[in-house]
Structures are given as C-alpha cells and as structure tokens.
Amino acid sequence: MSKYILLAFFLALCAGTLQAQNQWKPKGTLYSDKNIHVEIEYLLSLDGCTGQSSYFRYRITRIKPIRDYYINWRFDFFNCDNELKTQINSLHIFKKTKAGVITPIENSFTSKKMSNYFNEVRVADDLPDIGSYQPKAAFSMEPIAINGKKDIQSGDSTILILKGGYLRPGASWMWYDGACDGTLLGKGTSIKLSPDRTTTVFVRASDTNPASCISTEIKVKQGSLAAKTILGRNIICEGEQNITLSVSGGKLFGQAKWVWYVGSCVGNKIGEGSSINVSPERTTTYFVRAENGNDQTVCQSFQIVVNNKSNIPNGIEGTQSISYGAESVLKIGGGYLAPGAQWVWYKGSKPALQQVGIGATLSTGRLYADEVFSVRAEGDCNQTEFISRTISVSNKPYQDPINRSGKTSFIVNGGVIFTEPSNVGKTDNYKITIGSGGRIGWFASIKLTSKNNTTAAFQTNDVNLTDYNVTGYYSYNGEIVNKRSAYTAGIFLGGYKVSAYLGGGYGTRTLLWGIDQYQYGDNGSYDKSYASHTGESYKGAELELGLMLRLGFFNLMGGASSLQFKYTDFNIGVGFNL
C-alpha cells in the first residue's frame, strides 16, 4: 500500500513541476513613459517543435487616458531548423484601455529557443511603423542535420551540406575528423571530402562559447573503382597494327588487376594490365574492368573503327584533244576513297606540280597549250599513286620564234630626243640603249649631242640684254642650241611582246642662244658667239619611263625623261633583238 502512496506523491510532484515550468513569466518592461507602463510576459513551450506552441501577452500596470498608442516591437527566436527568425508585433492601446493583462488574438509562435524577448521598440501616434529588420542573436545555434551522400566507394568524393543552424556575426562552421576537437577538415556551410576509410565527421560553430557539435558517419566501401574511360585511336586504316589502348581513371584495390576482353565483357580475354596493344582487322569493340576474384567493377568499352584503304582509279575519262582556247571535263573512272580522303587534281609534271581541283570531276578551263593532268587519293588511310591524262591542243595560232617561250634576248636600240613632236628630225640629241631579258630584264642608256664643241662665251637670263659688259655691242640672232647628255639604267617587265621600262640616273641640259658681236673702233667688225641661258639649264637626277615593243627580230622604244622634274623631253628609237 505504501508504494502506491509514494507513486501518487511522485506523480503529483511531477505535475506540479510541469505546471510551474509552463507558467507565464515576465521578461521586463516593453515600454514606459509618464502616461503608461507596459510589460511583456511569455509562456514558453519546453520544446515547441513537438506540436506545443509558445505564447506572449502584455501587462499594463499604469495608464492615463491621454491618447491612443501604437507600440511596434519585435522579438527573435530559433525555429525548429535552428534558423534565426523574427516576430513583428504591434500593440494598439486605446485611450479607454484599462490596466491589466492584454492577450493579442495572434500571440502564438513555434520556437525552439529564444534569441531575445523584445527588440526595436518604436512608438507611433497613428498607424504602426513596421519597417525592415534583420534578426539578431548573440550566440550561434548548431545545424539540425548534415546532408549529403554518406555511402561511397573508396576513392570517390562526397559533398556534405549543413541543414539549418545559425552563425552569429564573425563565427564560422568548423569541420573536424573523428571528434569535435579532432583534425580540422575545413570551414563553411559545405565541404568536399574523399575519405579512404569509414569515418565520423563533426561540425560546430567557432564561437567563444560554441554551439553543440553534430556529427555524421561516412561509410567507405573498400574496393576497386571502374575505369572512367579508355584512351586510344578510335579510327584506323586496314593493315595498321599495335594500336595502344590504356585505362584512364579508376583505381585498383588490393590484389585487383585490369583485365581486357574483346567482343563483350564476358567475351574472349585478351590481356591484363593498364594498357594493351591490339591489331584489329575489322571494326571491333574492346572492354576492360578491374578484377580480384569475384570482386569485379563494371566494364568500360572502346570501339576501334577499321577503314579500308583508298584504291587507285581505273582511269580518267574525258576528251584528249581540243581546239585552241577550248576546255575539257575530266572524270575519274573506278577507284575507292577511304572515309576522310578525297580526289586531288594537279597539272604539270614533277616536281613542279600545281594543284588545280578537288573531287571526282575537273573542268580544265581554257587551254592554249598541251597540258598533263594527274589525280590521286589523298587524306586518311594512305595516298595512292598518280594516274595522268595528256590533253593536246590543236589549231594553235602562229607564234613569233623570238621569245615565244620566254627566252632571254639581247636588245640594242638607237633613237632621237626631241622636246616637241614637230621637232622630230630637227634635233641634234641622240639616245643609245642596250639591255637583256625576257618578261623581266635590264637596260642601260646614254644620251649624246652632236653640239659638244658648241660652247658659251657668256651667261644671261635676259634675251633682250645687249650689253654684256665688254667692249662693243651684241644682239640675239635667233639661233637656239639645246644640248643634252644623260647616263641612266633600270628594268623592264611585262609580256614577251610589250614591256614597260623604268630607270634613273644623272643628266644635264644646256640652252644656248646665238649672239652677233660688233666691235667699236674696228669699222664695225662682226663676230658670232653663244650665250648660256642659266635659268633654263639644269643638271642632276634624271628619271625616264616608256614602252618597248618587240616584233620578232626588231624592237621599238619610246618614252619620256624628266631632269629634276624641271625639264622634260621625249625619245623614240628602233633596234634589234639578238
């Protein structure tokens, strides 16, 4: 009987204790001035995450009916995910409100732990001022869970991520191996790990008074890891041998080894090791896996495609004889192109072959001489031999025997120099040119005058001047002498018939006036002399250009010369090609 009395007493004591823990508890003054005094009280659940909510209410101990009050305030708490949240509240106190307890209609909340009981209290005279707010806490709360893959194969990695929890400003999540004060693994809300054995990972906040640790176990299965891929050439040509295949990635555990198969992963075994040489005669698939008795990884496969070699064509189809200036279309007959290869056409002869097209057909374009066209397969899986076809061109027009094939000739040309077309045949200045070449060549020229012995006794710039500061008098008799000399060299280029030439060198031009001289005191005796016109006489750099026409054995040359770009004359001449 006594034990029942003790049991009843124990139950009563527990009920009383529970009731005492669930009583309303004051948490200080919410707001106070000379007119009102408001306190806040809470009824907190021992564990709000089991379905039992927490509550708050107001207690007014002093109030004078002066005006309406709007008291806006907040409190912060941790929810069931240990996340810091805020509760925003507004208390409207009317002038007619009486002292006592005020319980809001919505005063329940789900909380695991309180961060603060009131915060950011503001008073307004009309509508509540809610504003924006970030919750605060002076301590950290541990996460509620560690998520991520926790059953892995040896050599694999996993990423662990924290769920819930709160870090106060300045704190960090710290990860440890084996114990909460074990080896530090890293920091942050997540961590990537590659453990080689089953291990327990702990995490907590780095506060001065840190939150509790939480932990999780990562189970590591010891065994080989399958290869990630097989490296090697996946396209080869028939006849190629000793193609190397090798394992990439994966890991062998214990006594395991890489085993190779052909056809399927349960087909014919062809070797062991991290690499193997194969010589397939046709397209074949190879397999590899790690084996240690009955402990086997999944297979990795690799296909080698074997392409046939290109074969030389049987021949080239198309017209073999065409008229001058016509064209032909050539076409390959027979043969075989390996994948990735192509037919490539050339013209000419070795070693000066010129590529002219790609494909099974070729348009030759207009032909003016006999030509040889060749074709072969080029690209993957070998290069075949050439096959060729010669196209003959008939009805060719007559061609000059001189330079029809671009042969070099020696050139001699002589001509005259004049300043106006009307002066042709009335000049005393001549030009001689020699040179050599075909399409491109060189030349050298010299300009001479037949008036070399004609010299000036005087110099002047004024044709009307008669006093030359000597005894007697003089007058201009109308005679003009134009003396030229030059030495130039340069190049010519162009066709075999018509070429342009350009050269440079040194030249002079002297202009003389005829002078009649009369002597005083000698019965008016008369003599003839010359005066140099200094304003129209030049010497210095000379530039010349023109055209050369070759007509079989003969040639014609004509052009212009400029002396210091102040004086220009023209020349024309005829010569021989030797």
Coordinates of C-alpha atoms in Angstrom, one line a residue:
M1 CA 0.0 0.0 0.0
S2 CA 2.9 2.3 0.8
K3 CA 4.3 2.0 -2.6
Y4 CA 1.1 3.3 -4.2
I5 CA 1.2 6.3 -1.8
L6 CA 4.8 7.0 -3.0
L7 CA 3.8 6.7 -6.6
A8 CA 0.9 9.1 -6.2
F9 CA 3.2 11.6 -4.4
F10 CA 5.7 11.3 -7.3
L11 CA 3.1 11.9 -9.9
A12 CA 1.8 14.9 -8.0
L13 CA 5.3 16.3 -7.7
C14 CA 5.9 15.9 -11.5
A15 CA 2.6 17.6 -12.3
G16 CA 3.4 20.5 -10.1
T17 CA 6.9 20.8 -11.6
L18 CA 5.4 20.8 -15.1
Q19 CA 2.8 23.3 -14.2
A20 CA 5.5 25.5 -12.7
Q21 CA 7.6 25.3 -15.9
N22 CA 4.5 26.2 -18.0
Q23 CA 3.6 29.4 -16.0
W24 CA 3.6 32.9 -17.6
K25 CA 7.0 34.6 -16.9
P26 CA 7.6 38.4 -17.1
K27 CA 10.5 39.4 -19.3
G28 CA 10.8 43.1 -18.5
T29 CA 9.4 46.4 -19.5
L30 CA 8.4 46.7 -23.1
Y31 CA 7.6 50.4 -23.0
S32 CA 7.2 53.1 -20.2
D33 CA 6.6 56.8 -20.1
K34 CA 4.8 59.2 -17.7
N35 CA 1.4 58.0 -19.0
I36 CA 1.8 54.2 -19.5
H37 CA 3.9 51.3 -18.4
V38 CA 3.7 48.1 -20.4
E39 CA 5.5 44.8 -19.6
I40 CA 5.9 41.6 -21.7
E41 CA 5.2 38.1 -20.5
Y42 CA 5.9 34.7 -22.2
L43 CA 4.5 31.2 -21.8
L44 CA 7.3 29.2 -23.5
S45 CA 7.0 25.6 -24.5
L46 CA 9.6 23.3 -23.3
D47 CA 10.0 22.1 -26.9
G48 CA 8.0 24.0 -29.4
C49 CA 8.9 21.5 -32.2
T50 CA 6.7 18.7 -30.7
G51 CA 3.5 20.4 -31.6
Q52 CA 3.1 22.6 -28.4
S53 CA 3.3 26.4 -29.3
S54 CA 4.7 29.3 -27.2
Y55 CA 2.8 32.5 -26.4
F56 CA 3.2 36.1 -25.4
R57 CA 1.0 38.7 -23.8
Y58 CA 1.1 42.3 -22.3
R59 CA 0.6 43.5 -18.8
I60 CA -0.3 47.2 -18.4
T61 CA 0.4 48.4 -14.8
R62 CA -0.1 52.2 -15.4
I63 CA -2.2 54.1 -17.9
K64 CA -3.7 57.6 -18.2
P65 CA -6.3 58.1 -20.9
I66 CA -4.4 60.8 -22.8
R67 CA -4.3 59.5 -26.4
D68 CA -4.0 56.3 -28.5
Y69 CA -0.6 54.5 -28.6
Y70 CA 0.8 52.2 -31.3
I71 CA 3.7 50.2 -29.8
N72 CA 5.6 48.4 -32.6
W73 CA 8.2 45.8 -31.5
R74 CA 10.0 42.6 -32.4
F75 CA 11.5 39.6 -30.8
D76 CA 13.9 37.0 -32.3
F77 CA 13.9 33.2 -31.9
F78 CA 15.2 30.0 -33.4
N79 CA 12.7 27.8 -35.3
C80 CA 12.7 24.0 -35.5
D81 CA 15.5 24.1 -38.1
N82 CA 17.6 26.1 -35.7
E83 CA 17.2 29.1 -38.0
L84 CA 17.1 32.6 -36.6
K85 CA 13.7 34.2 -37.3
T86 CA 11.9 37.4 -36.2
Q87 CA 8.3 38.1 -35.0
I88 CA 6.9 41.5 -35.8
N89 CA 4.1 42.8 -33.4
S90 CA 2.0 45.9 -33.0
L91 CA 0.1 46.8 -29.8
H92 CA -2.7 49.4 -30.1
I93 CA -3.6 51.0 -26.8
F94 CA -6.8 52.9 -26.9
K95 CA -7.5 55.9 -24.5
K96 CA -10.2 53.8 -22.9
T97 CA -7.9 50.8 -22.2
K98 CA -7.7 49.7 -18.6
A99 CA -4.8 48.5 -16.6
G100 CA -4.3 44.7 -16.6
V101 CA -3.4 41.8 -19.0
I102 CA -3.9 42.2 -22.8
T103 CA -3.7 39.0 -24.8
P104 CA -3.4 39.6 -28.6
I105 CA -5.6 37.5 -30.9
E106 CA -2.4 36.2 -32.7
N107 CA 0.1 35.6 -30.0
S108 CA 1.4 32.1 -30.6
F109 CA 4.6 31.1 -32.3
T110 CA 6.7 27.9 -32.7
S111 CA 10.1 28.3 -31.1
K112 CA 12.9 26.0 -30.1
K113 CA 14.9 28.7 -28.3
M114 CA 14.6 32.5 -27.8
S115 CA 17.3 34.9 -29.0
N116 CA 15.8 38.0 -27.4
Y117 CA 12.4 38.9 -25.8
F118 CA 11.9 42.3 -27.3
N119 CA 13.8 44.4 -29.8
E120 CA 13.5 47.6 -31.9
V121 CA 10.6 49.0 -29.9
R122 CA 9.0 52.0 -31.6
V123 CA 6.1 54.2 -30.6
A124 CA 3.8 56.0 -33.0
D125 CA 0.7 58.2 -32.7
D126 CA -1.2 56.7 -35.6
L127 CA -0.6 53.6 -37.8
P128 CA 2.1 51.1 -36.9
D129 CA 5.6 51.7 -38.4
I130 CA 6.8 48.2 -39.4
G131 CA 9.9 49.0 -41.4
S132 CA 12.6 46.4 -42.3
Y133 CA 14.5 44.3 -39.8
Q134 CA 17.2 41.6 -39.7
P135 CA 17.1 39.3 -36.7
K136 CA 19.9 39.2 -34.2
A137 CA 21.4 36.7 -31.9
A138 CA 24.4 36.9 -29.5
F139 CA 25.1 33.2 -29.9
S140 CA 25.2 30.5 -32.6
M141 CA 22.8 27.5 -33.0
E142 CA 24.0 24.2 -34.2
P143 CA 22.6 22.8 -37.5
I144 CA 19.9 20.2 -37.3
A145 CA 21.4 17.8 -39.8
I146 CA 24.3 17.1 -42.2
N147 CA 23.0 16.2 -45.7
G148 CA 24.9 14.5 -48.5
K149 CA 26.0 11.1 -49.8
K150 CA 27.3 9.1 -46.9
D151 CA 27.8 5.7 -48.5
I152 CA 30.7 5.9 -51.0
Q153 CA 33.3 3.8 -52.7
S154 CA 36.9 4.1 -51.8
G155 CA 38.4 6.9 -53.9
D156 CA 35.1 8.6 -54.5
S157 CA 34.3 12.0 -53.1
T158 CA 31.2 13.4 -51.4
I159 CA 29.9 16.8 -50.6
L160 CA 28.4 17.4 -47.2
I161 CA 26.0 20.3 -46.7
L162 CA 24.6 21.7 -43.4
K163 CA 20.8 22.0 -42.9
G164 CA 19.6 24.8 -40.6
G165 CA 21.6 26.3 -37.8
Y166 CA 22.7 29.9 -37.3
L167 CA 26.1 31.6 -37.1
R168 CA 26.4 34.8 -35.2
P169 CA 28.4 37.5 -37.0
G170 CA 32.1 36.7 -37.1
A171 CA 31.6 33.0 -36.5
S172 CA 32.3 30.1 -38.9
W173 CA 31.3 26.5 -39.3
M174 CA 34.3 24.3 -38.5
W175 CA 34.5 20.7 -39.7
Y176 CA 36.5 18.0 -37.8
D177 CA 37.5 14.4 -38.4
G178 CA 36.9 11.8 -35.7
A179 CA 35.9 14.1 -32.8
C180 CA 34.6 17.6 -32.1
D181 CA 38.2 18.6 -31.2
G182 CA 39.8 16.3 -33.8
T183 CA 41.7 17.1 -37.0
L184 CA 40.3 20.2 -38.7
L185 CA 39.0 19.4 -42.2
G186 CA 37.7 22.8 -43.3
K187 CA 35.3 25.7 -42.9
G188 CA 31.9 26.7 -44.4
T189 CA 28.4 25.5 -44.8
S190 CA 29.6 22.7 -47.1
I191 CA 32.7 20.6 -47.5
K192 CA 34.0 18.1 -50.1
L193 CA 35.7 15.0 -48.7
S194 CA 37.4 11.9 -50.2
P195 CA 38.0 9.6 -47.2
D196 CA 39.8 6.4 -47.7
R197 CA 38.1 4.7 -44.7
T198 CA 34.8 4.9 -42.8
T199 CA 34.9 8.0 -40.6
T200 CA 32.8 10.3 -38.5
V201 CA 32.7 14.0 -39.4
F202 CA 31.8 16.6 -36.8
V203 CA 30.8 20.3 -37.2
R204 CA 30.2 23.2 -34.9
A205 CA 30.4 27.0 -34.8
S206 CA 33.7 28.7 -34.0
D207 CA 32.2 30.9 -31.2
T208 CA 34.0 31.6 -27.9
N209 CA 31.2 29.6 -26.4
P210 CA 30.5 27.3 -29.3
A211 CA 27.2 25.6 -30.0
S212 CA 26.9 21.9 -29.7
C213 CA 28.6 19.6 -32.2
I214 CA 26.6 17.5 -34.6
S215 CA 28.1 14.6 -36.5
T216 CA 27.5 12.1 -39.3
E217 CA 29.2 8.9 -40.4
I218 CA 30.6 8.4 -43.9
K219 CA 30.8 4.7 -44.8
V220 CA 33.5 3.9 -47.2
K221 CA 33.4 0.7 -49.1
Q222 CA 36.9 -0.6 -49.9
G223 CA 37.3 -1.9 -53.4
S224 CA 38.5 -1.1 -56.9
L225 CA 37.0 1.7 -58.9
A226 CA 35.9 1.2 -62.5
A227 CA 37.9 2.9 -65.3
K228 CA 36.4 6.3 -66.3
T229 CA 37.4 5.8 -70.0
I230 CA 39.8 4.0 -72.4
L231 CA 42.3 6.1 -74.3
G232 CA 43.5 5.3 -77.8
R233 CA 42.8 5.9 -81.5
N234 CA 39.2 5.0 -82.4
I235 CA 39.6 5.2 -86.2
I236 CA 42.4 3.4 -88.0
C237 CA 43.2 2.1 -91.5
E238 CA 43.2 -1.5 -92.6
G239 CA 46.6 -3.1 -92.0
E240 CA 47.6 -0.9 -89.1
Q241 CA 48.9 -2.9 -86.1
N242 CA 49.8 -2.5 -82.5
I243 CA 47.2 0.2 -81.6
T244 CA 47.7 1.1 -77.9
L245 CA 44.7 1.2 -75.6
S246 CA 45.1 2.4 -72.0
V247 CA 43.0 2.8 -68.9
S248 CA 42.1 6.3 -67.8
G249 CA 40.8 6.9 -64.2
G250 CA 39.7 4.2 -61.9
K251 CA 41.6 2.6 -59.1
L252 CA 42.8 -0.9 -58.2
F253 CA 42.4 -2.1 -54.6
G254 CA 44.3 -4.9 -53.0
Q255 CA 45.3 -7.7 -55.5
A256 CA 42.9 -6.5 -58.2
K257 CA 44.2 -6.0 -61.8
W258 CA 42.9 -4.6 -65.1
V259 CA 41.6 -7.4 -67.4
W260 CA 40.9 -6.8 -71.1
Y261 CA 38.2 -8.5 -73.3
V262 CA 37.1 -8.4 -76.9
G263 CA 33.5 -8.6 -78.2
S264 CA 31.9 -8.3 -74.8
C265 CA 32.8 -8.0 -71.1
V266 CA 32.3 -11.8 -70.8
G267 CA 33.9 -12.4 -74.3
N268 CA 37.4 -13.5 -75.1
K269 CA 40.1 -12.4 -72.6
I270 CA 43.0 -10.8 -74.5
G271 CA 45.3 -9.5 -71.8
E272 CA 45.9 -7.8 -68.4
G273 CA 47.4 -4.5 -67.3
S274 CA 46.8 -0.8 -67.6
S275 CA 47.4 -0.8 -71.3
I276 CA 47.3 -3.3 -74.2
N277 CA 48.3 -3.4 -77.9
V278 CA 45.7 -4.6 -80.4
S279 CA 45.7 -5.1 -84.2
P280 CA 42.0 -5.3 -85.4
E281 CA 41.3 -6.4 -89.0
R282 CA 37.8 -5.0 -88.8
T283 CA 35.7 -2.7 -86.6
T284 CA 36.0 -4.2 -83.1
T285 CA 34.9 -3.3 -79.5
Y286 CA 37.2 -3.8 -76.6
F287 CA 36.4 -3.9 -72.8
V288 CA 38.3 -3.6 -69.6
R289 CA 37.4 -3.9 -65.9
A290 CA 39.1 -4.4 -62.5
E291 CA 39.0 -7.9 -61.2
N292 CA 40.0 -9.5 -57.9
G293 CA 38.4 -13.0 -57.9
N294 CA 34.7 -12.5 -57.7
D295 CA 35.1 -8.8 -56.9
Q296 CA 34.7 -7.0 -60.3
T297 CA 33.9 -3.5 -61.3
V298 CA 31.6 -2.6 -64.2
C299 CA 33.2 -2.7 -67.7
Q300 CA 34.3 0.3 -69.8
S301 CA 34.2 -0.2 -73.6
F302 CA 36.0 1.3 -76.6
Q303 CA 35.3 0.7 -80.3
I304 CA 38.0 0.9 -83.0
V305 CA 36.6 1.5 -86.5
V306 CA 38.8 0.0 -89.2
N307 CA 38.5 1.8 -92.6
N308 CA 39.6 0.3 -95.9
K309 CA 42.4 2.0 -97.8
S310 CA 41.8 4.2 -100.9
N311 CA 42.4 2.4 -104.2
I312 CA 43.8 4.0 -107.3
P313 CA 41.2 4.8 -110.1
N314 CA 41.0 2.6 -113.2
G315 CA 41.5 5.6 -115.4
I316 CA 40.5 9.2 -116.4
E317 CA 37.6 9.8 -118.8
G318 CA 37.4 12.9 -120.9
T319 CA 38.4 14.5 -124.3
Q320 CA 42.1 14.1 -125.1
S321 CA 42.3 16.6 -128.0
I322 CA 40.7 20.0 -128.0
S323 CA 40.9 23.2 -130.1
Y324 CA 43.0 26.2 -129.1
G325 CA 41.2 28.1 -126.3
A326 CA 38.6 25.3 -125.6
E327 CA 38.2 23.4 -122.3
S328 CA 37.7 19.8 -121.3
V329 CA 35.9 18.0 -118.4
L330 CA 37.8 15.1 -116.8
K331 CA 36.2 12.4 -114.7
I332 CA 37.6 9.6 -112.5
G333 CA 36.7 6.0 -113.5
G334 CA 36.6 3.4 -110.8
G335 CA 38.8 3.6 -107.7
Y336 CA 37.8 3.8 -104.0
L337 CA 38.0 6.7 -101.4
A338 CA 38.6 5.8 -97.8
P339 CA 36.5 7.8 -95.3
G340 CA 38.2 11.2 -94.8
A341 CA 40.1 11.0 -98.1
Q342 CA 39.5 13.0 -101.4
W343 CA 40.5 13.1 -105.0
V344 CA 43.1 15.8 -105.7
W345 CA 43.9 17.0 -109.2
Y346 CA 47.2 18.5 -110.4
K347 CA 48.6 19.8 -113.7
G348 CA 52.1 20.0 -115.0
S349 CA 55.0 17.5 -114.4
K350 CA 57.1 16.5 -111.4
P351 CA 58.5 18.2 -109.4
A352 CA 56.5 21.4 -110.4
L353 CA 53.0 20.0 -110.0
Q354 CA 50.3 22.6 -109.4
Q355 CA 47.1 21.7 -107.6
V356 CA 44.0 22.7 -109.6
G357 CA 41.0 21.0 -108.1
I358 CA 39.3 18.5 -105.7
G359 CA 36.6 16.0 -106.4
A360 CA 35.7 13.2 -108.8
T361 CA 35.5 15.6 -111.8
L362 CA 37.6 18.5 -113.0
S363 CA 36.9 21.3 -115.5
T364 CA 40.3 22.2 -117.1
G365 CA 39.4 25.7 -118.1
R366 CA 40.5 27.2 -121.4
L367 CA 43.7 25.6 -122.7
Y368 CA 46.2 27.3 -125.1
A369 CA 48.9 24.6 -125.0
D370 CA 49.3 20.9 -124.4
E371 CA 48.8 20.1 -120.7
V372 CA 49.1 17.0 -118.5
F373 CA 46.5 16.5 -115.7
S374 CA 47.1 14.0 -112.8
V375 CA 44.9 12.8 -109.9
R376 CA 45.3 10.7 -106.8
A377 CA 43.5 10.0 -103.5
E378 CA 44.9 12.0 -100.5
G379 CA 43.9 12.0 -96.8
D380 CA 43.2 9.3 -94.3
C381 CA 44.2 5.7 -95.0
N382 CA 47.0 6.1 -97.5
Q383 CA 47.9 8.2 -100.5
T384 CA 47.5 6.4 -103.9
E385 CA 49.8 6.7 -106.9
F386 CA 49.0 9.3 -109.6
I387 CA 47.2 8.5 -112.8
S388 CA 47.5 11.0 -115.6
R389 CA 46.0 12.2 -118.9
T390 CA 47.5 14.4 -121.5
I391 CA 45.3 16.9 -123.4
S392 CA 46.5 18.0 -126.8
V393 CA 45.6 21.5 -128.1
S394 CA 45.2 21.8 -131.9
N395 CA 44.8 24.8 -134.3
K396 CA 47.4 26.9 -132.4
P397 CA 48.0 30.3 -133.9
Y398 CA 51.4 31.3 -135.2
Q399 CA 53.8 32.4 -132.6
D400 CA 56.9 34.5 -133.0
P401 CA 60.0 32.4 -132.8
I402 CA 61.6 35.1 -130.7
N403 CA 60.6 34.9 -127.0
R404 CA 57.5 32.6 -127.6
S405 CA 58.7 30.5 -124.7
G406 CA 60.2 33.4 -122.7
K407 CA 63.8 33.0 -123.8
T408 CA 66.2 35.8 -122.9
S409 CA 67.2 38.2 -125.8
F410 CA 69.9 40.9 -126.0
I411 CA 68.5 44.3 -127.0
V412 CA 70.2 47.2 -128.9
N413 CA 68.2 50.4 -129.7
G414 CA 69.1 53.8 -131.0
G415 CA 66.9 56.9 -131.3
V416 CA 66.5 60.7 -131.2
I417 CA 65.5 63.1 -128.5
F418 CA 63.0 66.0 -129.0
T419 CA 61.0 68.4 -126.9
E420 CA 58.0 68.8 -129.3
P421 CA 56.6 66.3 -131.8
S422 CA 57.2 68.9 -134.5
N423 CA 61.0 68.8 -133.8
V424 CA 61.4 65.2 -134.8
G425 CA 64.2 65.1 -137.4
K426 CA 65.5 68.5 -136.4
T427 CA 67.3 67.5 -133.2
D428 CA 71.0 67.2 -132.5
N429 CA 70.5 64.9 -129.4
Y430 CA 70.5 61.1 -129.6
K431 CA 70.0 58.1 -127.3
I432 CA 71.5 54.6 -127.4
T433 CA 70.1 51.8 -125.3
I434 CA 71.3 48.2 -124.6
G435 CA 69.6 45.5 -122.4
S436 CA 68.8 41.9 -121.9
G437 CA 65.9 39.7 -120.7
G438 CA 62.6 38.1 -121.5
R439 CA 59.5 39.1 -119.5
I440 CA 61.8 40.8 -117.0
G441 CA 65.2 42.4 -117.8
W442 CA 67.5 45.3 -117.5
F443 CA 68.7 48.2 -119.7
A444 CA 71.3 51.0 -119.7
S445 CA 71.0 54.2 -121.8
I446 CA 73.3 57.1 -122.8
K447 CA 72.2 60.4 -124.3
L448 CA 74.7 62.3 -126.6
T449 CA 74.7 65.6 -128.5
S450 CA 76.3 66.5 -131.8
K451 CA 76.9 70.0 -130.4
N452 CA 79.6 69.1 -128.0
N453 CA 82.0 71.6 -129.5
T454 CA 79.5 74.5 -129.2
T455 CA 80.3 76.4 -126.0
A456 CA 79.0 79.6 -124.4
A457 CA 81.1 82.7 -124.1
F458 CA 78.6 84.5 -121.9
Q459 CA 75.8 83.7 -119.5
T460 CA 72.5 85.5 -119.2
N461 CA 68.8 85.2 -118.2
D462 CA 67.6 88.0 -120.4
V463 CA 67.3 87.5 -124.2
N464 CA 66.8 91.3 -124.7
L465 CA 70.0 92.2 -122.9
T466 CA 72.6 93.6 -125.4
D467 CA 75.3 95.0 -123.1
Y468 CA 77.5 92.1 -121.9
N469 CA 80.0 94.4 -120.1
V470 CA 82.6 94.0 -122.7
T471 CA 83.8 96.3 -125.4
G472 CA 81.4 96.5 -128.3
Y473 CA 77.7 95.6 -128.5
Y474 CA 75.8 92.3 -129.1
S475 CA 72.5 91.2 -130.2
Y476 CA 70.5 87.9 -130.2
N477 CA 70.4 86.4 -133.7
G478 CA 67.5 83.9 -133.1
E479 CA 69.6 80.7 -133.1
I480 CA 68.9 78.2 -130.3
V481 CA 71.1 75.2 -129.3
N482 CA 69.7 72.6 -126.9
K483 CA 72.5 70.3 -125.6
R484 CA 71.5 67.1 -123.7
S485 CA 73.6 64.4 -122.0
A486 CA 72.5 61.6 -119.5
Y487 CA 73.5 58.2 -118.1
T488 CA 70.6 56.0 -116.9
A489 CA 69.8 52.4 -116.1
G490 CA 66.8 50.4 -115.0
I491 CA 64.5 47.4 -115.5
F492 CA 61.8 46.4 -117.9
L493 CA 59.0 44.0 -117.3
G494 CA 55.7 42.8 -118.9
G495 CA 54.9 40.5 -121.7
Y496 CA 57.1 38.9 -124.3
K497 CA 55.9 41.5 -126.9
V498 CA 55.1 44.6 -124.9
S499 CA 57.2 45.7 -121.9
A500 CA 57.3 48.8 -119.7
Y501 CA 60.6 50.2 -118.6
L502 CA 61.6 52.5 -115.8
G503 CA 65.1 53.8 -115.0
G504 CA 67.1 56.6 -113.4
G505 CA 70.5 58.2 -113.4
Y506 CA 72.3 61.6 -113.9
G507 CA 71.7 64.1 -116.7
T508 CA 72.4 67.7 -118.0
R509 CA 70.6 70.2 -120.3
T510 CA 72.3 73.4 -121.5
L511 CA 70.3 76.0 -123.5
L512 CA 72.5 78.3 -125.8
W513 CA 71.5 81.5 -127.7
G514 CA 73.3 82.6 -130.8
I515 CA 74.9 86.1 -130.4
D516 CA 76.2 88.5 -133.1
Q517 CA 79.1 90.6 -131.8
Y518 CA 80.0 94.0 -133.2
Q519 CA 83.3 95.8 -132.2
Y520 CA 83.6 99.6 -131.8
G521 CA 86.5 101.3 -133.4
D522 CA 87.1 98.5 -135.8
N523 CA 84.9 99.7 -138.6
G524 CA 82.0 97.8 -137.1
S525 CA 83.7 94.4 -137.4
Y526 CA 81.4 91.4 -136.8
D527 CA 81.8 88.0 -135.0
K528 CA 79.5 85.2 -133.9
S529 CA 79.3 83.7 -130.4
Y530 CA 76.9 82.0 -127.9
A531 CA 75.3 82.9 -124.5
S532 CA 74.2 80.3 -122.0
H533 CA 70.6 80.8 -120.6
T534 CA 71.2 80.0 -116.9
G535 CA 67.5 79.9 -116.0
E536 CA 66.8 77.0 -118.5
S537 CA 70.0 75.0 -118.0
Y538 CA 69.9 72.1 -115.4
K539 CA 71.9 69.2 -114.1
G540 CA 71.2 66.4 -111.6
A541 CA 68.9 63.4 -111.1
E542 CA 67.1 62.1 -114.2
L543 CA 64.1 59.7 -114.4
E544 CA 62.9 58.0 -117.5
L545 CA 60.0 55.7 -118.4
G546 CA 58.4 54.3 -121.5
L547 CA 57.3 51.2 -123.5
M548 CA 59.3 48.6 -125.6
L549 CA 57.6 46.7 -128.4
R550 CA 59.4 43.5 -129.7
L551 CA 58.4 42.4 -133.1
G552 CA 60.4 39.3 -133.9
F553 CA 64.0 40.5 -134.8
F554 CA 63.1 44.2 -134.3
N555 CA 62.2 46.4 -131.4
L556 CA 60.7 49.8 -130.9
M557 CA 61.2 52.0 -127.8
G558 CA 59.6 55.3 -126.9
G559 CA 59.3 57.3 -123.7
A560 CA 59.9 60.4 -121.7
S561 CA 62.7 61.8 -119.5
S562 CA 62.5 64.3 -116.7
L563 CA 65.5 66.2 -115.4
Q564 CA 64.9 67.2 -111.7
F565 CA 61.2 67.4 -112.7
K566 CA 62.0 70.8 -114.2
Y567 CA 62.7 69.8 -117.8
T568 CA 61.0 67.0 -119.8
D569 CA 61.8 65.7 -123.3
F570 CA 60.8 62.7 -125.3
N571 CA 62.6 60.0 -127.3
I572 CA 61.8 57.3 -129.9
G573 CA 64.1 54.7 -131.3
V574 CA 64.4 51.5 -133.3
G575 CA 66.6 48.5 -132.6
F576 CA 67.3 44.8 -132.8
N577 CA 66.8 41.7 -130.7
L578 CA 69.8 39.4 -130.8

